[in-house]
Coordinates of C-alpha atoms in Angstrom, one line a residue:
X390 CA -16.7 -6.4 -1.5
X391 CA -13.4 -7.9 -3.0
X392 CA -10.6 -5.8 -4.8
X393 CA -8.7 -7.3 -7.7
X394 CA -5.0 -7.0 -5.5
X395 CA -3.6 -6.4 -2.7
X396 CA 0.0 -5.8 -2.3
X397 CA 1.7 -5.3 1.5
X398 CA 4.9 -3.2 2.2
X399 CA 6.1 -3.5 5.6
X400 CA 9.3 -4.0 7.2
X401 CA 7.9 -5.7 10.0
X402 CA 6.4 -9.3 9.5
X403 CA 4.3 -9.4 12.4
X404 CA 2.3 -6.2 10.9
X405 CA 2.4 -8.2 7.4
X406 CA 0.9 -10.9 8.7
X407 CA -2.5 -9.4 10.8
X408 CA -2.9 -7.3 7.1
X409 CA -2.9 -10.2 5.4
X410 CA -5.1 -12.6 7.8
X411 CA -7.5 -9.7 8.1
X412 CA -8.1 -9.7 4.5
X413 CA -8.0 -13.2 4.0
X414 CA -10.8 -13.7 7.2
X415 CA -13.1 -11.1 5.7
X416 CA -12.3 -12.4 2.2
X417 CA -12.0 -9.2 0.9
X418 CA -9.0 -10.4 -2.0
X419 CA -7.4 -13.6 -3.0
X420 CA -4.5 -12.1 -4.6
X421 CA -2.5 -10.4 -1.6
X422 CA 1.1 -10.0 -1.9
X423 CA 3.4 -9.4 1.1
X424 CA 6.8 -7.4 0.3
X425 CA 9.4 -6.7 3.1
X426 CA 10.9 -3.7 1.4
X427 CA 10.7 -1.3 -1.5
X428 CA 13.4 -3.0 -3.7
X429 CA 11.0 -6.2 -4.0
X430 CA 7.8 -4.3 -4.7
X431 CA 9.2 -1.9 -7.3
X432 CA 10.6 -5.7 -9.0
X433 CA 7.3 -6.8 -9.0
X434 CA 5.4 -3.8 -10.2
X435 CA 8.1 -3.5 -13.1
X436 CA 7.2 -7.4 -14.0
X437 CA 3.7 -6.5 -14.0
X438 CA 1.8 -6.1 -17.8
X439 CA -0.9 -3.6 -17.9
X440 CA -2.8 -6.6 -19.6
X441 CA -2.2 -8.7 -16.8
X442 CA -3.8 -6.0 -14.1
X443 CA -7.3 -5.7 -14.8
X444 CA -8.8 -3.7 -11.6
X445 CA -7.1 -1.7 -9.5
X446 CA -3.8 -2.7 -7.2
X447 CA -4.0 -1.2 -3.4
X448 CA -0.7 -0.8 -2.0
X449 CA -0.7 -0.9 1.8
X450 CA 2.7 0.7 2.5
X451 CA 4.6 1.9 5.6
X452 CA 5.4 6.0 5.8
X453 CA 9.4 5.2 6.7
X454 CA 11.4 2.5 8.1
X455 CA 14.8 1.8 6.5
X456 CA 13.4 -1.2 4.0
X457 CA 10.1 0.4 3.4
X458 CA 9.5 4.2 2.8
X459 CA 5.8 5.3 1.0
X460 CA 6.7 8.5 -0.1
X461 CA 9.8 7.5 -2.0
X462 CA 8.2 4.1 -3.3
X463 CA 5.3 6.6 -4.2
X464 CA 7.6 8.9 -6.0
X465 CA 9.7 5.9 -7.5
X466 CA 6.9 4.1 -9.2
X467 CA 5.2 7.2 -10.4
X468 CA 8.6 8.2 -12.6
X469 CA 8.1 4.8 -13.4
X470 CA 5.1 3.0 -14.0
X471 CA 3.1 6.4 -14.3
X472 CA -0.6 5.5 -16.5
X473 CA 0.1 2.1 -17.1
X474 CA -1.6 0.8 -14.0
X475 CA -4.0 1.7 -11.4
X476 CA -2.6 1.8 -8.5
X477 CA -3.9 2.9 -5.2
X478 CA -1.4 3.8 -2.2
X479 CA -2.0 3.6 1.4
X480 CA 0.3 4.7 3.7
X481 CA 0.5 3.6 7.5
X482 CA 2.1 4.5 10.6
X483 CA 2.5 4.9 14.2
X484 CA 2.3 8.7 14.2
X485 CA 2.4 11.1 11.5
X486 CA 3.9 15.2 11.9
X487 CA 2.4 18.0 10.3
X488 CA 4.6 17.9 7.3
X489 CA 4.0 14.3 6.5
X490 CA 0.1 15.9 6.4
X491 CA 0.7 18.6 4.4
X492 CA 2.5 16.1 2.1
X493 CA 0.1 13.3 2.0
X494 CA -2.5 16.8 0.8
X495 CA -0.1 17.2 -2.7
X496 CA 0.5 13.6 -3.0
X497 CA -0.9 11.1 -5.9
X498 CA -1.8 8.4 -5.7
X499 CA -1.7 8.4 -2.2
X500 CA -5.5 7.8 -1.3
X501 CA -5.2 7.6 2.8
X502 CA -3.2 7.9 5.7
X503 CA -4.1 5.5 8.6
X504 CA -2.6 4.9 12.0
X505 CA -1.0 1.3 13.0
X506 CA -2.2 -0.8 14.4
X507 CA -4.8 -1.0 11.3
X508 CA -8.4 -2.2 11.9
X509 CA -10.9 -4.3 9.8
X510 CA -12.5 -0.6 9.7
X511 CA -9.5 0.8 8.2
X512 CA -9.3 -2.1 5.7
X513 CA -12.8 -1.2 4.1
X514 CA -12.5 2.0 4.2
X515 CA -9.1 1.9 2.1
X516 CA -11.0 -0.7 -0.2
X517 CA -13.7 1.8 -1.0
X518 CA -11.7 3.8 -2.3

């Protein structure tokens, strides 16, 4: 199974970089893209052409640090970019509380909500969607 692209939003590098060498070992994309905070992946998706994106772009995104938070990037890109890409948001974390639950239940695209540190397991899964 390979997914047209993958794009990583985390704050922390070392996180970043088991992501990415997971996917890469398992060759489940060639086209991953590692962002360090919001700023840079909101650039990148407003560079983006709906042309250019055939497939579907899953976003593996942190829930909130100070460079990266998934619910505002989430809220950001859909005032954005609403419709004219298919984008696929996956949010991780250490821990969650019950109202980032209840949110995550209201919130699109937001397909899943995994726990750090992420498994090969969790990888597919996401994927699959």
């Amino acid at each position: 199974m390979k997914t047209s692209k993958i794009w990583i939003i985390d704050d922390n590098p070392i996180d970043s970089y088991v992501i990415k060498t997971m996917l890469e070992l398992n060759e489940l994309s060639k086209d991953i893209h590692v962002f360090s905070n919001n700023k840079e992946a909101l650039e990148s998706l407003n560079e983006l052409d709906e042309d250019e994106s055939t497939g579907s772009i899953h976003i593996i995104t942190e829930n909130k640090t100070n460079a990266v938070n998934g619910w505002k990037l989430i809220k950001n890109v859909s005032n954005k970019i609403k419709g004219k890409l298919n984008l696929k948001f996956h949010m991780t974390s250490e821990e969650y509380s019950e109202k980032d639950l209840k949110k995550f239940a209201k919130t699109e695209p937001l397909y899943s909500l995994n726990k750090k540190p992420l498994r090969l397991d969790h990888l597919i899964n996401m994927l699959n969607y």
